Amino acid sequence: EIESLKDKVLTEIDFYAKPDATIGSSTSGIMPSELQQNLTHPERFIVAHPFHPVYILPLVEIVAGKSTSEATTIAAERIYESIGMDVLHVRHEIEGHIADRLMEALWREALHIVNDGIATTEEVDKAFTHAAGLRYA
């Protein structure tokens, strides 16, 4: 992501959008408050972070910034629910949101296990796909 480019695009959208339009962006690395700081109407900005491929992974994390209105948060949640997405409301801004942070913890541990010679990458993959992944699905 190029934050300066995203900021420029969002500022332009904010300028031209209808007054009641919800403005959203997808990111897991930039805080919503940072993205909304140069907007004229920061109250209508929200981050919506889906997972790919969306036809298999229906989760979308909704993250409000410091200036996001409750009405914008509710509107975004309703939009995603109306298309069959499972909404996870991230209650406080945090880098990586919720799901990516949990996946990153598993990834770090997998790297340690392989690096320490405890298991091969194939064996770690089997542990995920035949146990942990199924258990948490």
Coordinates of C-alpha atoms in Angstrom, one line a residue:
E1 CA 0.0 0.0 0.0
I2 CA 1.1 3.5 -0.8
E3 CA -0.4 5.6 2.0
S4 CA 0.1 8.9 0.2
L5 CA -1.7 7.6 -2.9
K6 CA -4.5 6.2 -0.8
D7 CA -4.8 9.6 1.0
K8 CA -5.0 11.4 -2.3
V9 CA -7.7 9.1 -3.7
L10 CA -9.8 9.2 -0.5
T11 CA -9.6 13.1 -0.3
E12 CA -10.8 13.2 -3.9
I13 CA -13.7 10.8 -3.2
D14 CA -14.6 12.8 -0.1
F15 CA -14.8 15.9 -2.2
Y16 CA -17.0 14.5 -4.9
A17 CA -19.2 12.0 -3.0
K18 CA -22.7 12.8 -2.0
P19 CA -23.0 14.1 1.6
D20 CA -24.7 10.9 2.9
A21 CA -22.2 8.5 1.2
T22 CA -20.2 6.1 3.3
I23 CA -16.6 6.1 2.2
G24 CA -14.6 2.9 2.8
S25 CA -11.2 1.5 2.2
S26 CA -9.6 -1.8 2.8
T27 CA -6.3 -2.0 4.7
S28 CA -4.9 -3.9 7.6
G29 CA -1.7 -1.8 8.0
I30 CA -2.9 1.8 8.1
M31 CA -5.1 3.0 11.0
P32 CA -8.5 4.4 10.0
S33 CA -7.8 7.6 11.9
E34 CA -4.7 8.2 9.8
L35 CA -6.7 7.7 6.6
Q36 CA -9.5 10.0 7.7
Q37 CA -7.4 12.9 9.1
N38 CA -7.3 14.9 5.8
L39 CA -11.0 14.3 4.9
T40 CA -13.6 17.1 5.1
H41 CA -16.1 14.6 6.3
P42 CA -14.1 12.1 8.4
E43 CA -17.3 10.9 10.2
R44 CA -18.4 9.0 7.1
F45 CA -15.1 7.1 6.6
I46 CA -14.6 3.5 7.7
V47 CA -12.2 0.6 7.0
A48 CA -13.7 -2.7 5.8
H49 CA -11.1 -5.5 5.6
P50 CA -12.3 -8.6 3.8
F51 CA -10.3 -11.8 3.3
H52 CA -9.5 -13.4 0.0
P53 CA -11.0 -15.3 -1.7
V54 CA -14.2 -13.7 -0.4
Y55 CA -16.4 -16.5 -1.9
I56 CA -14.7 -18.9 0.5
L57 CA -13.8 -16.6 3.5
P58 CA -16.9 -14.6 4.3
L59 CA -15.4 -12.5 7.1
V60 CA -15.0 -8.8 6.9
E61 CA -13.5 -6.7 9.7
I62 CA -15.2 -3.3 10.2
V63 CA -12.9 -0.7 11.8
A64 CA -14.0 2.8 12.7
G65 CA -11.5 5.7 13.1
K66 CA -11.6 8.2 15.9
S67 CA -13.9 10.5 13.9
T68 CA -16.2 7.8 12.3
S69 CA -19.8 8.2 13.3
E70 CA -21.8 5.3 14.8
A71 CA -24.2 5.7 11.8
T72 CA -21.4 5.1 9.4
T73 CA -20.3 2.0 11.3
I74 CA -23.9 0.6 11.4
A75 CA -24.4 1.4 7.7
A76 CA -21.2 -0.4 6.7
E77 CA -22.1 -3.4 8.8
R78 CA -25.6 -3.6 7.1
I79 CA -24.1 -3.3 3.6
Y80 CA -21.8 -6.3 4.2
E81 CA -24.4 -8.3 6.0
S82 CA -26.8 -7.7 3.1
I83 CA -24.4 -9.4 0.7
G84 CA -23.9 -12.4 3.0
M85 CA -20.7 -11.4 4.7
D86 CA -20.0 -12.2 8.4
V87 CA -19.1 -8.9 10.0
L88 CA -16.5 -8.6 12.8
H89 CA -16.7 -5.2 14.5
V90 CA -13.1 -4.3 15.6
R91 CA -13.9 -2.1 18.6
H92 CA -10.5 -0.3 18.7
E93 CA -8.0 0.5 16.1
I94 CA -5.1 -2.0 16.1
E95 CA -2.5 -2.8 13.5
G96 CA -3.5 -6.0 11.7
H97 CA -7.0 -5.9 13.2
I98 CA -8.0 -9.2 14.8
A99 CA -7.9 -12.1 12.3
D100 CA -4.6 -11.1 10.7
R101 CA -3.0 -10.8 14.2
L102 CA -4.2 -14.3 15.1
M103 CA -3.0 -15.8 11.8
E104 CA 0.3 -14.0 12.2
A105 CA 0.8 -15.7 15.6
L106 CA 0.2 -19.1 14.1
W107 CA 2.6 -18.3 11.2
R108 CA 5.4 -17.1 13.6
E109 CA 5.1 -20.3 15.6
A110 CA 5.1 -22.5 12.4
L111 CA 8.3 -20.8 11.3
H112 CA 9.9 -21.5 14.7
I113 CA 8.9 -25.1 14.6
V114 CA 10.4 -25.6 11.1
N115 CA 13.5 -23.5 11.9
D116 CA 14.2 -25.5 15.1
G117 CA 14.0 -28.8 13.1
I118 CA 10.9 -30.0 15.0
A119 CA 8.9 -30.6 11.8
T120 CA 9.1 -30.0 8.1
T121 CA 7.0 -27.5 6.3
E122 CA 4.9 -30.3 5.0
E123 CA 4.3 -31.6 8.5
V124 CA 3.4 -28.2 9.8
D125 CA 1.0 -27.8 6.9
K126 CA -0.6 -31.2 7.7
A127 CA -1.1 -30.0 11.3
F128 CA -2.9 -27.0 10.1
T129 CA -5.0 -28.6 7.4
H130 CA -5.9 -31.8 9.2
A131 CA -6.2 -30.6 12.8
A132 CA -6.0 -26.9 13.8
G133 CA -7.8 -25.6 10.7
L134 CA -10.6 -28.1 11.0
R135 CA -10.9 -27.6 14.7
Y136 CA -11.3 -23.8 14.4
A137 CA -13.4 -23.9 11.2

